Amino acid sequence: MKIRTQWFVKHPIQGKLLLIVVLSIVVPVAVIGACFYNLVFRLLAEQIAFPEAISSNLVPVIRRINAILLIALPVLALLILSLAVAVSHKLAGPVRRLEKEIDGMLSSNTPPRPIRVRQRDDLKDLVDKINALMDRMKKP
């Protein structure tokens, strides 16, 4: 079998898996990041009593952290998104292939042939059992 080149299959399961993976990573990171950001700067502001000391000490720190976040967050977001696409594709691709094979069998009058999937597909065990079931149903 050839290597899959289409990363986005037209199957709703990939979108659902992608959404679950992205949200389960992005939401906790955003909440924890916002809380940490707020805590650090609130503590710094409370510890420094003089307004001129606040501006001279806190503003450069805020600018540096903002610059780091401005660079790091888009890179991390792209990394998370690409990993989520890869994970969702690993499941959605074989599901789509299985559906296409079964639809092809149902639409033709020829006897069913074994369903083929790649050796490393996550659903290979399920496909093997479906093939065994079809073999058993062929025998009288």
CSV table of C-alpha atoms in Angstrom, one decimal:
chain,number,residue,atom,x,y,z
A,1,MET,CA,0.0,0.0,0.0
A,2,LYS,CA,1.2,3.5,-0.7
A,3,ILE,CA,1.7,6.2,1.9
A,4,ARG,CA,-1.2,8.5,2.5
A,5,THR,CA,-0.6,12.0,1.2
A,6,GLN,CA,-3.9,13.6,2.0
A,7,TRP,CA,-3.8,14.7,5.7
A,8,PHE,CA,-7.3,15.9,5.9
A,9,VAL,CA,-9.8,13.1,5.0
A,10,LYS,CA,-13.4,14.0,4.4
A,11,HIS,CA,-14.7,12.3,7.5
A,12,PRO,CA,-16.3,14.0,10.5
A,13,ILE,CA,-14.3,11.9,13.0
A,14,GLN,CA,-11.1,13.7,12.1
A,15,GLY,CA,-12.6,17.1,12.8
A,16,LYS,CA,-13.9,15.9,16.2
A,17,LEU,CA,-10.6,14.3,17.1
A,18,LEU,CA,-8.8,17.4,16.0
A,19,LEU,CA,-11.0,19.7,18.1
A,20,ILE,CA,-10.7,17.5,21.2
A,21,VAL,CA,-6.9,17.4,20.9
A,22,VAL,CA,-6.5,21.1,20.3
A,23,LEU,CA,-8.9,22.2,23.0
A,24,SER,CA,-7.4,19.8,25.6
A,25,ILE,CA,-4.0,21.4,25.0
A,26,VAL,CA,-4.8,25.0,24.3
A,27,VAL,CA,-7.5,25.7,27.0
A,28,PRO,CA,-5.5,24.5,30.1
A,29,VAL,CA,-2.3,26.2,28.8
A,30,ALA,CA,-4.1,29.5,28.2
A,31,VAL,CA,-5.8,29.4,31.7
A,32,ILE,CA,-2.6,28.4,33.5
A,33,GLY,CA,-0.6,31.0,31.5
A,34,ALA,CA,-3.0,33.8,32.2
A,35,CYS,CA,-3.1,32.9,35.9
A,36,PHE,CA,0.7,32.8,36.1
A,37,TYR,CA,1.1,36.0,34.2
A,38,ASN,CA,-1.4,37.8,36.4
A,39,LEU,CA,0.2,36.3,39.6
A,40,VAL,CA,3.8,37.3,38.7
A,41,PHE,CA,3.0,40.9,37.8
A,42,ARG,CA,0.6,41.4,40.7
A,43,LEU,CA,3.2,40.2,43.2
A,44,LEU,CA,5.8,42.3,41.6
A,45,ALA,CA,3.6,45.4,41.8
A,46,GLU,CA,2.7,44.7,45.4
A,47,GLN,CA,6.4,44.2,46.4
A,48,ILE,CA,7.6,47.4,44.9
A,49,ALA,CA,6.3,50.3,46.9
A,50,PHE,CA,7.4,53.3,44.8
A,51,PRO,CA,5.7,54.1,41.4
A,52,GLU,CA,8.9,55.2,39.7
A,53,ALA,CA,10.5,51.9,40.9
A,54,ILE,CA,7.5,50.1,39.3
A,55,SER,CA,8.0,51.7,36.0
A,56,SER,CA,11.8,51.3,35.9
A,57,ASN,CA,11.8,47.7,37.0
A,58,LEU,CA,8.5,46.2,35.9
A,59,VAL,CA,8.0,47.6,32.4
A,60,PRO,CA,11.2,46.1,31.0
A,61,VAL,CA,10.3,42.7,32.4
A,62,ILE,CA,6.8,42.9,31.0
A,63,ARG,CA,8.2,43.9,27.5
A,64,ARG,CA,10.6,41.0,27.5
A,65,ILE,CA,8.0,38.5,28.6
A,66,ASN,CA,5.6,39.8,26.0
A,67,ALA,CA,8.3,39.6,23.3
A,68,ILE,CA,9.1,36.0,24.2
A,69,LEU,CA,5.4,35.1,24.3
A,70,LEU,CA,4.8,36.8,20.9
A,71,ILE,CA,7.5,34.5,19.4
A,72,ALA,CA,6.9,31.3,21.3
A,73,LEU,CA,3.1,31.1,21.2
A,74,PRO,CA,2.6,31.0,17.4
A,75,VAL,CA,5.4,28.5,17.1
A,76,LEU,CA,3.8,26.3,19.8
A,77,ALA,CA,0.4,26.7,18.3
A,78,LEU,CA,1.6,25.5,14.9
A,79,LEU,CA,3.4,22.6,16.6
A,80,ILE,CA,0.3,21.6,18.5
A,81,LEU,CA,-1.9,21.9,15.5
A,82,SER,CA,0.4,19.8,13.3
A,83,LEU,CA,0.6,17.1,16.0
A,84,ALA,CA,-3.2,17.2,16.4
A,85,VAL,CA,-3.6,16.7,12.6
A,86,ALA,CA,-1.2,13.8,12.6
A,87,VAL,CA,-3.0,12.1,15.6
A,88,SER,CA,-6.4,12.6,14.1
A,89,HIS,CA,-5.3,11.5,10.7
A,90,LYS,CA,-3.9,8.2,12.1
A,91,LEU,CA,-7.4,7.3,13.1
A,92,ALA,CA,-9.6,9.0,10.5
A,93,GLY,CA,-7.6,7.8,7.5
A,94,PRO,CA,-8.2,4.0,8.2
A,95,VAL,CA,-11.9,4.7,9.1
A,96,ARG,CA,-12.4,6.5,5.8
A,97,ARG,CA,-10.6,3.6,3.9
A,98,LEU,CA,-12.8,1.0,5.7
A,99,GLU,CA,-15.9,2.9,4.8
A,100,LYS,CA,-14.9,3.2,1.1
A,101,GLU,CA,-14.1,-0.6,0.9
A,102,ILE,CA,-17.4,-1.6,2.5
A,103,ASP,CA,-19.3,0.9,0.3
A,104,GLY,CA,-17.6,-0.6,-2.8
A,105,MET,CA,-18.6,-4.1,-1.7
A,106,LEU,CA,-22.2,-3.1,-1.1
A,107,SER,CA,-22.5,-1.4,-4.4
A,108,SER,CA,-21.1,-4.3,-6.5
A,109,ASN,CA,-22.5,-7.7,-7.3
A,110,THR,CA,-19.1,-9.4,-7.1
A,111,PRO,CA,-18.3,-11.5,-4.0
A,112,PRO,CA,-16.7,-9.5,-1.2
A,113,ARG,CA,-12.9,-9.4,-1.2
A,114,PRO,CA,-10.7,-8.9,1.8
A,115,ILE,CA,-10.3,-5.4,3.0
A,116,ARG,CA,-6.8,-4.1,2.8
A,117,VAL,CA,-5.2,-1.6,5.1
A,118,ARG,CA,-1.6,-0.7,5.9
A,119,GLN,CA,0.3,-2.8,8.4
A,120,ARG,CA,0.8,0.1,10.8
A,121,ASP,CA,-2.8,1.4,10.8
A,122,ASP,CA,-4.5,1.6,14.2
A,123,LEU,CA,-7.6,-0.2,13.0
A,124,LYS,CA,-5.7,-3.2,11.4
A,125,ASP,CA,-6.9,-5.6,14.1
A,126,LEU,CA,-10.5,-4.6,13.5
A,127,VAL,CA,-10.1,-5.0,9.7
A,128,ASP,CA,-8.6,-8.4,10.2
A,129,LYS,CA,-11.6,-9.4,12.3
A,130,ILE,CA,-14.0,-8.1,9.7
A,131,ASN,CA,-12.1,-10.1,7.0
A,132,ALA,CA,-12.3,-13.2,9.2
A,133,LEU,CA,-16.1,-12.6,9.6
A,134,MET,CA,-16.5,-12.3,5.8
A,135,ASP,CA,-14.6,-15.5,5.3
A,136,ARG,CA,-16.8,-17.3,7.8
A,137,MET,CA,-20.0,-16.0,6.2
A,138,LYS,CA,-18.8,-17.2,2.7
A,139,LYS,CA,-18.5,-20.8,4.0
A,140,PRO,CA,-21.8,-22.7,4.1
